Short mmCIF file of C-alpha atoms in Angstrom, two decimals:
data_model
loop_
_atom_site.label_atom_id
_atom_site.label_comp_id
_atom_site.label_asym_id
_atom_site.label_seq_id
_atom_site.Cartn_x
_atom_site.Cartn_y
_atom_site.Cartn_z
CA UNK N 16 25.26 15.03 4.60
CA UNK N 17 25.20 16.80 7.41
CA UNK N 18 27.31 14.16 9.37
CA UNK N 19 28.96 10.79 8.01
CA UNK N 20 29.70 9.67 11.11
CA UNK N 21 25.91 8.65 12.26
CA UNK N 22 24.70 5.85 10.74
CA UNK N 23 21.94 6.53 8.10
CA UNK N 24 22.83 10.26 7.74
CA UNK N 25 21.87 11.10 4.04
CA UNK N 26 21.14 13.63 1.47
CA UNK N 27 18.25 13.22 -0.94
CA UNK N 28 18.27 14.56 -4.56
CA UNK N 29 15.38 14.96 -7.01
CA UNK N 30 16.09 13.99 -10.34
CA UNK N 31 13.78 16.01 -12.73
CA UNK N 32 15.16 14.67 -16.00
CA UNK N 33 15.32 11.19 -17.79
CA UNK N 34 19.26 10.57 -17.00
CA UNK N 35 22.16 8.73 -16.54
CA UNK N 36 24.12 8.48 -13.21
CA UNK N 37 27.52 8.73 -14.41
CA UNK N 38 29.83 9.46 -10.98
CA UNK N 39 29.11 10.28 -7.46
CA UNK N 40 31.97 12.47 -5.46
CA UNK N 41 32.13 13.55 -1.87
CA UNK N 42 34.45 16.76 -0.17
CA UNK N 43 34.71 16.58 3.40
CA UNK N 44 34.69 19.53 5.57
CA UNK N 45 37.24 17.90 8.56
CA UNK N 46 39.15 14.99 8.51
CA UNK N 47 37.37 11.70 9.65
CA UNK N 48 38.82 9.49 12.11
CA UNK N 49 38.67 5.81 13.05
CA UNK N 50 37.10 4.21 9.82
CA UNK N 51 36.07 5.01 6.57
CA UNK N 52 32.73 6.21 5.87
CA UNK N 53 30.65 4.43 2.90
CA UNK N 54 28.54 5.82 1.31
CA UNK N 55 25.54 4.23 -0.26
CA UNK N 56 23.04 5.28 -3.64
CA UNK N 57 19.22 4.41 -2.92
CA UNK N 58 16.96 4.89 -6.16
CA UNK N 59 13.54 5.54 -5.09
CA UNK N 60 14.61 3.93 -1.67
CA UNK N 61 16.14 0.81 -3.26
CA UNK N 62 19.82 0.00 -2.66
CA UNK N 63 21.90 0.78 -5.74
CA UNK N 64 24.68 -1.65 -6.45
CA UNK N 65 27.67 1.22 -7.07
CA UNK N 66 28.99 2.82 -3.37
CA UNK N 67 31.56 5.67 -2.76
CA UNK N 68 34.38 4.92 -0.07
CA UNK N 69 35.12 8.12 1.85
CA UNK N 70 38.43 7.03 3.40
CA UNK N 71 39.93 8.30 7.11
CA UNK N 72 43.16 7.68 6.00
CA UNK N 73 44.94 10.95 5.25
CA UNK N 74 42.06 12.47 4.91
CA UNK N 75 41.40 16.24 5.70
CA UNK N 76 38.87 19.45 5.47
CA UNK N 77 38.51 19.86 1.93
CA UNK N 78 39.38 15.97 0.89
CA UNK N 79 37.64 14.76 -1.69
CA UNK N 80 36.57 10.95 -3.04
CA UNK N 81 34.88 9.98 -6.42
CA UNK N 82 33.63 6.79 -7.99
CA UNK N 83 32.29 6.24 -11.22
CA UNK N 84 28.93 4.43 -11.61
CA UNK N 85 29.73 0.82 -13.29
CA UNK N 86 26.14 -0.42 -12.90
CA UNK N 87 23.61 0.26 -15.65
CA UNK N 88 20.92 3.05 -15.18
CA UNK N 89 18.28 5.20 -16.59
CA UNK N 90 16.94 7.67 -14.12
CA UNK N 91 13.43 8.84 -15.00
CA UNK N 92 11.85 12.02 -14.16
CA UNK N 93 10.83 12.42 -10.80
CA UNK N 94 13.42 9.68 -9.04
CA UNK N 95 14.53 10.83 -5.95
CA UNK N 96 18.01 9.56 -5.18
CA UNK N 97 19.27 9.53 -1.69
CA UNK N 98 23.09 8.86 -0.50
CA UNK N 99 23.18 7.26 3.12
CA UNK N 100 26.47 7.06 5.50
CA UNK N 101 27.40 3.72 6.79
CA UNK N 102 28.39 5.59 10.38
CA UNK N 103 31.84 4.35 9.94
CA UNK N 104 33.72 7.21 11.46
CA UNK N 105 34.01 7.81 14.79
CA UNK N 106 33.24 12.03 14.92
CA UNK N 107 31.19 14.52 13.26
CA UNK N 108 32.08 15.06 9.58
CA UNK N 109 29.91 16.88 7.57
CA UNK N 110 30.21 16.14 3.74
CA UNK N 111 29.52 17.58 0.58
CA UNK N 112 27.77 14.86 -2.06
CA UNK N 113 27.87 15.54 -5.76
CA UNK N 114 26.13 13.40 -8.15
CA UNK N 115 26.95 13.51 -12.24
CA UNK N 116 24.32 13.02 -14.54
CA UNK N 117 24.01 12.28 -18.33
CA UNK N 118 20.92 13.53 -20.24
CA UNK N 119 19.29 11.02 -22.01
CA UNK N 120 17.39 11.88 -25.18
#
């Protein structure tokens, strides 16, 4: 995400697999000031129910956050999945999204 800071800044991934999404992790490349950003999952542009906090407290360049995915989900080949920032911080922090999958058979 090129910066959490804006409101509805996002990275999109295509899913080319039947899966599970297992955890979703974020490293930030400066430290963000003012709020925390959060950061939201959209499956095939609908709002997921599992969200990563990115928090400003002592955070830094190279910080990292991770949550693991509670809700139920199969992903089926060809879902796009896109992770949106809230715009909570107050500068320009790009960040670094990583989502883990789970094959399923």
């Amino acid at each position: 995400i090129t910066d959490v800071g804006t409101a509805a800044s996002s990275c999109f991934f295509y899913i080319h697999q039947k899966s599970t999404l297992t955890k979703i992790a974020a490293v930030t490349h400066a430290a963000l000031t003012g709020a925390n950003a959060i950061l939201s999952i959209y499956i095939n542009g609908v709002l997921f129910a599992d969200t990563l906090t990115v928090p400003f407290s002592g955070s830094s360049t190279g910080g990292s956050a991770s949550a693991n995915i509670v809700t139920s989900n199969t992903l089926t080949a060809g879902t796009v999945v896109e992770v949106r920032s809230d715009g909570g911080p107050s500068n320009v922090v790009p960040v670094t999204v990583a989502l883990l999958l789970s094959n399923v058979v």
